[in-house]
XYZ file of C-alpha atoms in Angstrom:
487
model
C -69.909 39.813 -24.345
C -68.790 37.986 -27.365
C -67.082 34.470 -26.374
C -65.752 32.438 -28.883
C -64.294 29.083 -29.037
C -62.074 28.014 -31.221
C -60.781 24.435 -31.741
C -58.622 22.596 -34.305
C -55.605 20.364 -35.431
C -52.318 21.128 -33.341
C -50.648 21.162 -36.748
C -53.182 23.541 -38.861
C -51.394 26.821 -39.948
C -54.924 28.305 -40.597
C -55.742 27.459 -36.615
C -52.513 28.792 -35.707
C -53.452 32.119 -37.532
C -57.042 32.369 -36.352
C -55.532 31.735 -32.949
C -53.166 34.359 -32.840
C -55.618 36.952 -33.910
C -58.214 35.622 -31.430
C -55.586 36.320 -28.690
C -54.944 39.987 -30.092
C -58.693 40.557 -29.861
C -59.032 39.423 -26.532
C -55.841 41.425 -25.381
C -57.183 44.571 -26.907
C -61.277 44.335 -26.596
C -62.708 44.513 -22.830
C -65.943 42.389 -24.092
C -63.993 39.803 -26.311
C -63.279 36.490 -24.992
C -61.797 33.363 -26.554
C -61.347 29.330 -25.587
C -58.961 27.411 -27.491
C -59.238 23.484 -27.884
C -56.439 21.965 -29.434
C -56.247 18.536 -31.110
C -53.596 16.146 -31.761
C -53.734 15.625 -35.632
C -54.639 11.665 -34.793
C -57.686 12.471 -32.570
C -59.042 15.485 -34.608
C -61.424 13.622 -37.170
C -63.140 11.853 -34.448
C -63.257 14.859 -32.348
C -64.541 17.154 -34.912
C -67.115 14.212 -35.936
C -68.608 13.995 -32.196
C -68.974 17.897 -31.941
C -70.576 17.945 -35.096
C -73.368 15.427 -34.364
C -73.483 16.506 -30.777
C -74.644 19.720 -31.987
C -75.839 18.933 -35.758
C -73.213 21.098 -37.397
C -71.815 20.450 -40.723
C -68.247 21.400 -40.665
C -65.164 19.317 -42.370
C -61.957 21.118 -41.754
C -59.592 22.553 -39.136
C -60.275 25.027 -37.516
C -63.904 24.996 -36.508
C -64.827 28.087 -34.309
C -68.528 28.846 -32.758
C -69.938 31.593 -30.368
C -71.246 30.689 -27.134
C -74.511 32.745 -25.767
C -73.669 31.338 -22.241
C -71.034 30.343 -20.243
C -68.485 27.708 -21.501
C -69.951 24.432 -22.067
C -73.341 26.210 -23.124
C -75.189 25.966 -26.309
C -73.413 27.472 -29.190
C -73.922 29.134 -32.736
C -71.553 27.738 -35.434
C -69.627 30.621 -37.084
C -67.576 28.416 -39.115
C -63.930 28.057 -40.224
C -60.971 30.177 -40.870
C -62.586 32.527 -43.587
C -65.670 32.954 -41.554
C -63.651 34.088 -38.654
C -61.350 36.445 -40.314
C -64.561 38.037 -42.159
C -66.352 38.463 -38.679
C -63.118 40.049 -37.219
C -62.904 42.661 -40.349
C -66.560 43.252 -40.023
C -67.332 43.865 -36.360
C -63.894 44.868 -35.084
C -61.957 46.472 -38.200
C -58.987 44.103 -37.539
C -57.637 41.636 -39.795
C -54.243 39.372 -40.074
C -51.439 39.896 -42.215
C -49.493 36.591 -41.106
C -47.185 35.114 -43.742
C -47.681 31.452 -44.918
C -44.254 30.907 -43.524
C -44.987 32.378 -40.348
C -48.031 30.281 -40.099
C -46.557 26.947 -40.997
C -43.663 27.732 -38.278
C -46.266 28.282 -35.226
C -48.216 25.540 -36.767
C -44.972 23.262 -36.164
C -44.479 24.772 -32.545
C -48.183 24.237 -31.701
C -47.710 20.541 -32.172
C -44.855 20.347 -30.352
C -46.144 22.195 -27.356
C -49.271 19.940 -27.660
C -47.544 16.776 -27.433
C -45.053 17.663 -24.709
C -48.394 19.022 -22.526
C -49.956 15.478 -23.468
C -46.614 13.551 -22.012
C -46.616 15.976 -18.807
C -50.444 15.108 -18.235
C -49.895 11.240 -18.744
C -47.129 11.091 -16.408
C -48.694 12.971 -14.055
C -51.704 10.428 -13.971
C -49.151 7.966 -13.711
C -49.736 4.295 -15.377
C -53.263 4.085 -16.739
C -55.662 1.286 -15.700
C -56.845 -0.887 -18.155
C -60.634 -2.121 -17.957
C -60.209 -5.493 -16.835
C -62.351 -8.019 -18.538
C -62.557 -11.751 -17.457
C -64.197 -14.589 -19.498
C -65.223 -17.870 -17.932
C -65.156 -21.246 -19.910
C -62.352 -19.361 -21.960
C -61.443 -22.279 -24.162
C -64.705 -22.491 -25.895
C -65.207 -21.307 -29.577
C -67.268 -18.433 -28.388
C -64.381 -17.030 -26.559
C -61.779 -17.692 -29.018
C -63.933 -15.646 -31.616
C -64.853 -12.849 -28.755
C -61.366 -11.942 -28.082
C -60.376 -10.488 -31.422
C -63.712 -8.379 -31.138
C -62.909 -7.015 -27.875
C -59.285 -6.257 -28.827
C -60.345 -4.366 -32.060
C -61.559 -1.204 -30.088
C -64.793 -1.436 -31.476
C -66.511 -2.313 -28.226
C -65.012 -0.201 -25.597
C -63.849 2.155 -27.739
C -60.461 2.967 -29.731
C -58.857 4.829 -26.919
C -60.062 2.402 -23.878
C -57.129 0.269 -22.971
C -58.094 -3.404 -21.748
C -56.825 -6.411 -20.417
C -58.228 -9.881 -20.684
C -58.264 -12.724 -18.055
C -58.822 -16.120 -19.400
C -60.390 -18.374 -16.931
C -60.825 -22.065 -17.026
C -59.630 -25.137 -15.115
C -59.467 -27.160 -18.295
C -57.105 -27.428 -21.040
C -54.537 -24.889 -20.173
C -52.310 -25.858 -22.942
C -55.326 -24.711 -25.484
C -55.211 -21.762 -23.355
C -51.832 -20.946 -23.743
C -52.206 -21.189 -27.690
C -55.455 -18.596 -27.780
C -53.259 -16.284 -25.387
C -50.299 -16.194 -27.910
C -52.493 -15.463 -30.966
C -54.220 -12.823 -28.961
C -50.855 -11.348 -28.426
C -49.934 -11.895 -32.129
C -52.979 -9.332 -32.990
C -50.765 -6.521 -31.974
C -53.879 -4.561 -30.938
C -53.307 -0.874 -29.577
C -55.797 -1.599 -26.822
C -55.093 -4.848 -25.524
C -52.460 -4.119 -23.069
C -52.406 -7.445 -21.458
C -53.799 -10.970 -21.716
C -53.654 -13.484 -19.006
C -54.822 -17.005 -17.739
C -56.098 -17.718 -14.629
C -56.940 -21.499 -13.581
C -57.337 -20.783 -9.494
C -61.060 -20.164 -8.513
C -60.419 -18.162 -5.728
C -58.502 -15.511 -7.874
C -61.149 -15.487 -10.328
C -62.614 -11.962 -11.388
C -60.324 -9.880 -9.194
C -61.036 -6.321 -9.804
C -63.018 -7.161 -12.769
C -64.952 -4.209 -14.836
C -66.655 -6.531 -17.076
C -67.505 -10.684 -16.759
C -68.509 -12.661 -19.504
C -70.058 -16.033 -18.322
C -69.916 -18.731 -21.012
C -70.079 -21.729 -18.891
C -71.918 -25.019 -19.449
C -71.863 -26.132 -16.049
C -70.690 -30.078 -16.141
C -67.959 -30.818 -13.802
C -68.958 -34.627 -13.937
C -70.985 -36.747 -16.143
C -74.568 -35.562 -16.460
C -77.260 -38.428 -16.396
C -80.333 -36.149 -16.715
C -81.741 -33.048 -17.572
C -82.952 -32.502 -13.938
C -79.036 -33.277 -12.818
C -77.843 -30.518 -15.565
C -80.400 -27.630 -14.377
C -79.375 -28.747 -10.304
C -75.756 -28.237 -11.228
C -76.311 -24.181 -12.127
C -77.315 -23.771 -8.461
C -73.654 -24.374 -6.928
C -71.687 -22.932 -9.509
C -73.733 -19.623 -9.984
C -73.391 -19.567 -6.129
C -69.784 -19.768 -6.456
C -69.307 -17.394 -8.935
C -71.589 -14.891 -7.140
C -69.347 -15.083 -4.028
C -66.386 -14.532 -5.977
C -68.017 -11.720 -7.772
C -69.039 -9.912 -4.617
C -65.425 -10.463 -2.807
C -63.183 -9.758 -6.229
C -64.552 -7.724 -8.615
C -64.908 -4.067 -8.760
C -67.916 -2.991 -7.272
C -69.482 -1.528 -10.875
C -68.906 -4.783 -12.457
C -70.971 -5.533 -15.450
C -71.786 -9.348 -15.566
C -72.675 -10.704 -19.267
C -74.360 -14.304 -19.223
C -73.856 -16.313 -22.480
C -73.814 -20.096 -23.594
C -76.254 -22.321 -24.988
C -78.423 -23.884 -22.050
C -80.233 -22.428 -19.178
C -79.163 -18.766 -19.807
C -82.217 -17.422 -18.021
C -81.854 -19.558 -15.226
C -77.947 -18.637 -14.637
C -78.713 -15.283 -14.648
C -81.494 -15.099 -12.333
C -79.102 -17.350 -9.804
C -76.570 -14.690 -10.386
C -79.101 -11.866 -9.610
C -80.230 -13.643 -6.383
C -76.520 -14.499 -4.924
C -74.880 -11.109 -5.852
C -77.421 -8.417 -4.825
C -75.477 -5.754 -4.657
C -74.991 -5.964 -8.363
C -78.142 -7.365 -9.529
C -79.106 -4.570 -12.010
C -75.605 -4.943 -13.671
C -76.196 -8.557 -14.663
C -77.996 -9.392 -18.040
C -78.356 -12.435 -20.454
C -77.735 -11.987 -24.150
C -80.553 -12.452 -26.594
C -79.187 -10.903 -29.753
C -78.042 -14.316 -30.747
C -81.589 -15.632 -31.110
C -82.656 -12.120 -32.616
C -79.751 -12.333 -35.107
C -81.067 -15.903 -36.400
C -84.485 -14.524 -36.679
C -83.245 -11.296 -38.824
C -81.034 -13.751 -40.981
C -84.000 -16.117 -41.766
C -86.218 -12.801 -42.429
C -83.294 -11.489 -44.762
C -82.877 -14.602 -46.950
C -86.569 -14.690 -47.512
C -86.976 -11.042 -48.683
C -83.578 -11.345 -50.518
C -81.805 -8.481 -48.480
C -79.484 -8.539 -45.605
C -79.870 -9.030 -41.714
C -78.082 -5.341 -41.193
C -81.142 -3.891 -43.051
C -83.785 -5.641 -40.673
C -84.476 -3.893 -37.430
C -86.672 -4.313 -34.214
C -87.229 -8.339 -33.962
C -88.157 -8.582 -30.257
C -87.402 -11.947 -28.315
C -89.474 -12.616 -25.659
C -89.319 -15.251 -23.048
C -86.121 -17.962 -22.453
C -83.295 -17.382 -24.508
C -82.089 -20.891 -24.858
C -85.384 -22.607 -24.802
C -89.095 -21.603 -25.327
C -89.248 -18.304 -26.543
C -91.446 -16.129 -28.803
C -90.160 -14.088 -31.624
C -92.149 -11.031 -32.178
C -92.352 -9.596 -35.676
C -94.959 -7.045 -34.643
C -92.485 -4.020 -34.377
C -90.093 -5.205 -37.020
C -89.205 -3.199 -40.145
C -87.003 -3.463 -42.961
C -84.884 -0.567 -44.681
C -83.971 -0.388 -48.366
C -85.835 -2.974 -49.589
C -86.515 -3.444 -53.277
C -89.851 -3.034 -54.263
C -92.488 -1.380 -55.899
C -92.211 1.714 -52.979
C -88.993 3.219 -52.891
C -88.255 5.738 -50.304
C -85.021 7.473 -48.866
C -82.250 5.540 -47.069
C -84.080 6.267 -43.492
C -87.359 4.690 -44.855
C -88.689 1.714 -43.386
C -91.445 -0.826 -44.340
C -93.036 -3.019 -41.589
C -91.710 -6.489 -42.497
C -95.320 -7.901 -41.917
C -96.745 -5.636 -44.713
C -93.702 -7.018 -47.083
C -93.868 -10.433 -46.536
C -97.191 -11.888 -47.537
C -96.548 -15.549 -47.188
C -98.302 -15.734 -43.541
C -97.953 -19.375 -43.958
C -94.289 -19.080 -44.279
C -94.254 -17.146 -40.826
C -96.686 -18.909 -38.814
C -95.152 -22.295 -39.579
C -91.775 -22.891 -41.411
C -90.050 -19.577 -39.489
C -91.395 -20.541 -36.080
C -90.655 -24.216 -36.319
C -86.889 -23.539 -37.541
C -86.083 -21.016 -35.101
C -87.551 -23.072 -31.968
C -85.149 -25.908 -33.560
C -82.458 -23.428 -33.412
C -83.042 -22.179 -29.803
C -83.968 -25.444 -28.601
C -81.630 -26.233 -24.911
C -78.010 -27.316 -26.447
C -78.912 -26.384 -30.215
C -77.979 -22.791 -30.072
C -76.080 -20.841 -32.675
C -72.116 -21.201 -33.328
C -69.433 -19.614 -31.975
C -69.107 -16.547 -34.015
C -72.544 -15.633 -33.994
C -72.478 -15.789 -30.124
C -69.335 -14.027 -29.765
C -70.450 -11.023 -31.964
C -73.592 -11.128 -29.902
C -72.152 -10.645 -26.614
C -69.797 -8.022 -28.199
C -72.668 -5.865 -29.722
C -74.207 -6.337 -26.227
C -71.337 -4.975 -24.479
C -70.867 -1.825 -27.100
C -74.598 -0.730 -26.495
C -74.276 -1.333 -22.421
C -71.127 1.192 -22.805
C -71.897 3.484 -25.723
C -75.727 3.135 -26.199
C -77.976 1.431 -28.554
C -78.929 3.424 -31.840
C -81.357 5.586 -31.347
C -84.827 4.451 -32.021
C -83.805 0.762 -32.152
C -85.441 -1.787 -29.931
C -82.792 -4.221 -28.437
C -83.855 -7.592 -26.968
C -81.940 -8.452 -23.262
C -82.741 -11.064 -20.906
C -83.400 -9.062 -17.593
C -85.256 -9.361 -14.192
C -88.600 -9.170 -14.307
C -90.382 -6.530 -12.192
C -93.904 -7.258 -13.764
C -93.772 -5.512 -16.859
C -95.822 -6.588 -19.732
C -97.493 -9.145 -17.157
C -94.508 -11.424 -16.854
C -94.075 -12.923 -13.651
C -92.215 -11.255 -11.132
C -88.824 -13.113 -10.099
C -87.791 -14.714 -13.250
C -85.331 -13.337 -16.009
C -87.219 -12.742 -18.997
C -86.262 -11.739 -22.509
C -87.981 -8.628 -23.223
C -87.466 -5.224 -25.430
C -84.899 -2.593 -24.046
C -83.035 0.392 -24.850
C -79.359 0.912 -23.858
C -78.809 4.808 -22.788
C -76.099 6.567 -20.200
C -74.175 3.495 -19.343
C -77.336 1.424 -18.342
C -80.423 -0.278 -19.999
C -84.304 0.668 -19.677
C -87.180 -1.694 -20.449
C -89.441 -0.365 -23.450
C -92.706 -0.373 -21.531
C -94.305 2.388 -23.536
C -94.137 0.662 -26.611
C -97.994 0.503 -28.112
C -99.760 -2.929 -29.131
C -97.383 -5.397 -27.619
C -99.841 -6.916 -25.339
C -98.790 -10.944 -24.915
C -102.011 -13.087 -25.146
C -102.222 -15.419 -21.999
C -101.602 -18.670 -23.959
C -98.270 -17.538 -25.211
C -97.518 -16.073 -21.782
C -97.987 -19.147 -20.250
C -96.009 -21.393 -22.735
C -92.889 -19.179 -22.131
C -93.061 -18.944 -18.569
C -93.939 -22.651 -17.766
C -90.389 -23.739 -18.541
C -88.717 -21.105 -16.880
C -90.807 -21.512 -13.394
C -90.093 -25.291 -13.772
C -86.080 -24.680 -14.168
C -86.394 -22.846 -10.660
C -88.560 -25.348 -9.219
C -86.063 -28.310 -10.626
C -83.016 -26.174 -9.458
C -83.987 -25.955 -5.686
C -85.777 -29.539 -5.425
C -89.603 -28.450 -5.423
C -90.008 -30.561 -8.331
C -88.172 -33.987 -8.801
C -88.644 -33.925 -13.042
C -88.833 -31.177 -15.918
C -91.939 -31.817 -17.618
C -91.844 -29.469 -21.065
C -95.062 -27.074 -21.427
C -98.010 -28.718 -22.468
C -101.724 -27.403 -22.579
C -103.365 -28.225 -19.104
C -100.227 -29.275 -17.210
C -100.758 -28.085 -13.801
C -97.857 -26.401 -13.575
C -98.898 -23.873 -15.984
C -101.302 -22.632 -13.470
C -98.608 -21.472 -10.936
C -99.733 -17.897 -9.771
C -97.300 -15.067 -9.677
C -97.606 -14.826 -6.331
C -96.640 -18.405 -5.969
C -93.252 -18.167 -7.992
C -92.525 -15.185 -6.005
C -92.831 -17.215 -2.896
C -90.580 -19.956 -3.939
C -88.089 -18.017 -5.488
C -87.868 -15.634 -2.532
C -88.234 -17.684 0.408
C -84.762 -19.237 0.690
């Protein structure tokens, strides 16, 4: 049986002609079947691009016609467009079309009107659309201010996904109102609504996405230890509200400048039903590293891929360049656009890599000295885009997730490590080769994270930054698990 799929713009006269010819063949030939896909002119180009990328076809115009070898939805073989279908009908069935240009245009106009009427009917039957509900805490921060236009652009969740944004904060309502009015002035086609919430018990109502930007200081903090401990009641409260108010499939992204790993870990502990949907953003640190490399190599950060951030996102971490590559690098070796060279083979200044590069990034990611609002907002938006639509094929993404012992990382702490996003979730890339981390680097990274947990719950009174030989560095994985899970 011959089964053909015809797809085209609703207002395309050539689509109208092959459509009527296909209808004739289906009516008069017992083994000829046709399935038609009509797209609105505004949606046609994106639809065509997606179908061609999915099937690895090269086709640019309306209509597009393919033959299915199995039932609808199966693998297809591209026939081509208008001319190819007419030639096929003439060659195999001895049938052609004598439709005039005037009639083609008239049918195309009727097709468009019918298609619009059908879309309106379907929309009315579905009722009011339900937007994706996004909540931002500490919404008066510069990160929030820079993030809202990115979310409203349609680039993060998709051009056809309507969103509503709730700005949650108990500080500076007047400034929040200013942000709200500016967001409304964007005239975004996807931003259905933006509101302000200052009542704690109403936080995260029906939230699909929660972006936590808090620096949890409700009073004057006299010490580093007080700041660490203040995360516990805040995260416990947030977790309770998330479990109570948010949508069951809610996704939580943790940003901010201090104790990002610890906050994420606490939220995971107190929100067990959505534990896998709570992550910490590490792309900001990765962005800083790529920018430094780009300046050194006189290229752009976008051409540098696969920088891996290990460890404490807002503290003691390790920037791993062993898998890092650069594209379109101008040198004696020239290749096609997809050709990449290992960065460590291009930068011959090992002293710069081991000293200036490391020291500068360490100072930038030290607690309280993180990147500014623009980079932080872009990092959060990019992470969300990957989470919803998948990360670029073959690229490594750094993400703070709960350790299950991968790469020898102690279980029970949130640790930045290499992942990929696919099918609406993330997967740790444990199959990467030659990524063993030596014991000294691992101890340096885990020591501060372990101490943060111990100080937060009162097991240790004072936080002591990592030093070689520190007794706390010798804490075993079992001891850590016991301390974290015994409560």
